[in-house]
Short mmCIF file of C-alpha atoms and ligand atoms in Angstrom, two decimals:
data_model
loop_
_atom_site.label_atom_id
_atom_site.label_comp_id
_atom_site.label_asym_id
_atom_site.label_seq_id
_atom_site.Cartn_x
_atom_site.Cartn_y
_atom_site.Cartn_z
CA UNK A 2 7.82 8.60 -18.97
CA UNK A 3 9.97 5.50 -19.22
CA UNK A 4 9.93 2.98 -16.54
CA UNK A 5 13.20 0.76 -16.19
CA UNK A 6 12.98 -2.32 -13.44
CA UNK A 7 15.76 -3.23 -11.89
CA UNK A 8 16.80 -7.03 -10.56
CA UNK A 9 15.58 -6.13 -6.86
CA UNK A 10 12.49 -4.99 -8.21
CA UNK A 11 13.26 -1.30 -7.45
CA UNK A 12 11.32 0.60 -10.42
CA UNK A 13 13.64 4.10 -11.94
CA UNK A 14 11.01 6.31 -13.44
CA UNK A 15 12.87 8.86 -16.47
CA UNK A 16 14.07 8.98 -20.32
CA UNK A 17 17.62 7.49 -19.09
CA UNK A 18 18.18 4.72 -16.50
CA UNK A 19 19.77 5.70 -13.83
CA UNK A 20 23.87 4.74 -12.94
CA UNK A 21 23.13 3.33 -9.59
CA UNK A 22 19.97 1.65 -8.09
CA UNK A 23 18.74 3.59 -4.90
CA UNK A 24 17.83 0.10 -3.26
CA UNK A 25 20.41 -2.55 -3.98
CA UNK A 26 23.52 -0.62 -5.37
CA UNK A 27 23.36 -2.27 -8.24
CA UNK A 28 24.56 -0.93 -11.93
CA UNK A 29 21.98 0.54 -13.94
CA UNK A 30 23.18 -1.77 -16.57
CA UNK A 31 21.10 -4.70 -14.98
CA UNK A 32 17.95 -2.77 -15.12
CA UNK A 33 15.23 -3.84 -18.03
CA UNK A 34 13.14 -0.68 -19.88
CA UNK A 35 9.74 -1.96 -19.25
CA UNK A 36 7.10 -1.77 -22.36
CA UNK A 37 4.46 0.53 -22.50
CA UNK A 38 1.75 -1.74 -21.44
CA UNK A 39 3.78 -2.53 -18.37
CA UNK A 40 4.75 0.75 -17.59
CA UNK A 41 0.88 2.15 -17.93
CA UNK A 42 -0.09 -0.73 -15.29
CA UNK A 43 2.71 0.59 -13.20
CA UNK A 44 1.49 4.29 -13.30
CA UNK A 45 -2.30 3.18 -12.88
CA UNK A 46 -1.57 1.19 -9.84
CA UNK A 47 0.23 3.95 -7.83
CA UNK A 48 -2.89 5.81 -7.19
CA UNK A 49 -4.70 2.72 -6.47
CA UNK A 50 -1.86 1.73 -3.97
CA UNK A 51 -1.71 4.54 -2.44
CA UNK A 52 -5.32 4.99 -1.83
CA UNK A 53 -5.51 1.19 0.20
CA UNK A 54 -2.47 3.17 2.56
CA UNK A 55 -4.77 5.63 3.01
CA UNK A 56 -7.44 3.54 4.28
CA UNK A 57 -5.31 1.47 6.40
CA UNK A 58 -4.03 4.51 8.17
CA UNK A 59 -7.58 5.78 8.66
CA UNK A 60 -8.51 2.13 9.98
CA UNK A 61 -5.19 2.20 12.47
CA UNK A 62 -7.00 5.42 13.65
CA UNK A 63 -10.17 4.18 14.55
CA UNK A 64 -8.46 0.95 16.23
CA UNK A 65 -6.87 3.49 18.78
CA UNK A 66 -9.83 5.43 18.97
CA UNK A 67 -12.00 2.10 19.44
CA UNK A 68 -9.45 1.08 22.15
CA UNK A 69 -9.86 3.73 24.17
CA UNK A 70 -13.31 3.52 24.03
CA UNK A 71 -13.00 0.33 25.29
CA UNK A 72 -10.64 1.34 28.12
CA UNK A 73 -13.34 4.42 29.01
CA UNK A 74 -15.82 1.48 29.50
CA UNK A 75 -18.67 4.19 30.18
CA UNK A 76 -21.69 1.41 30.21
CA UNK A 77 -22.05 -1.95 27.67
CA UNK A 78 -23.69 -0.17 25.20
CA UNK A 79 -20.73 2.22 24.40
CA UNK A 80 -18.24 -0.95 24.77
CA UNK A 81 -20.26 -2.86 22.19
CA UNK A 82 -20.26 -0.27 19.35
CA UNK A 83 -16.54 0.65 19.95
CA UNK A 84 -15.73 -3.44 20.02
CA UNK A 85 -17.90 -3.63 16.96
CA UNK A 86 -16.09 -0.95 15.09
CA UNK A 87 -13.03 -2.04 16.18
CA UNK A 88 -13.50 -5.75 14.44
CA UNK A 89 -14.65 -3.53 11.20
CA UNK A 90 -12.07 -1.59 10.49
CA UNK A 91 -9.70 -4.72 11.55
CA UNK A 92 -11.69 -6.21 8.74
CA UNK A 93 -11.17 -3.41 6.62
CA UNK A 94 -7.15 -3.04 6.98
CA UNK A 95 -6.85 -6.96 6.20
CA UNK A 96 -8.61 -6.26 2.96
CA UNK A 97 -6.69 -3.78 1.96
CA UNK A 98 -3.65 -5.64 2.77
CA UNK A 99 -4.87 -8.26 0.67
CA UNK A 100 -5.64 -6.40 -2.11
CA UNK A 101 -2.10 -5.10 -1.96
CA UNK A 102 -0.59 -8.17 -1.82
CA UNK A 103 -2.48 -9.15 -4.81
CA UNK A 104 -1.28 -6.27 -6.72
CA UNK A 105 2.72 -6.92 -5.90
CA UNK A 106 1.70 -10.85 -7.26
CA UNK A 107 0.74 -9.30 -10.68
CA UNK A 108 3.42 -5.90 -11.17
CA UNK A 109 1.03 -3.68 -9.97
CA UNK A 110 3.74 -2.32 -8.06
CA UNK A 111 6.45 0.41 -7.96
ZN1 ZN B 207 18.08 -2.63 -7.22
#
């Protein structure tokens, strides 16, 4: 399927481009078909992308569940593996983020 990119960044998947951009307003006419290779890395990175969401909602989950861990405060043992796993899946949500961020520098977006 075609890929067309509009000047917001705001990516219309379909054969035609679309009259109106769903983010900005602006005319379809400003929007650029994007070339195949473009397009594939577009496609390709969606799954990707939407795999590092998944694993920052599964680390926001263990921060809450870490927290309350914390707040139980049954003995120091139990507080130092929820603290522990709390930093680790801190750690692991930054590198996702990252990652992201690296793949909006380089139009792995959309
Ligand atoms: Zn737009």
């Amino acid at each position: 399927m075609k890929k067309w990119k509009c000047v917001c960044g705001y990516i219309h998947d379909g054969d035609e481009v679309c009259d109106v951009c769903p983010k900005c307003g602006a005319a379809g006419s400003v929007f650029a078909e994007l070339d195949e290779a473009a397009a594939g890395v577009i496609e390709r990175s969606r799954n990707t992308n939407a795999l590092h969401a998944q694993l920052i909602d599964l680390a926001r989950q263990i921060e809450r569940v870490c927290e309350a861990g914390i707040r139980d405060a049954l003995d120091p043992g139990c507080v130092d593996v929820f603290e522990q796993s709390l930093n680790a899946s801190f750690k692991q949500m930054k590198l996702s983020m990252t990652e992201m961020q690296g793949h909006m520098d380089k139009g792995k977006w959309g």
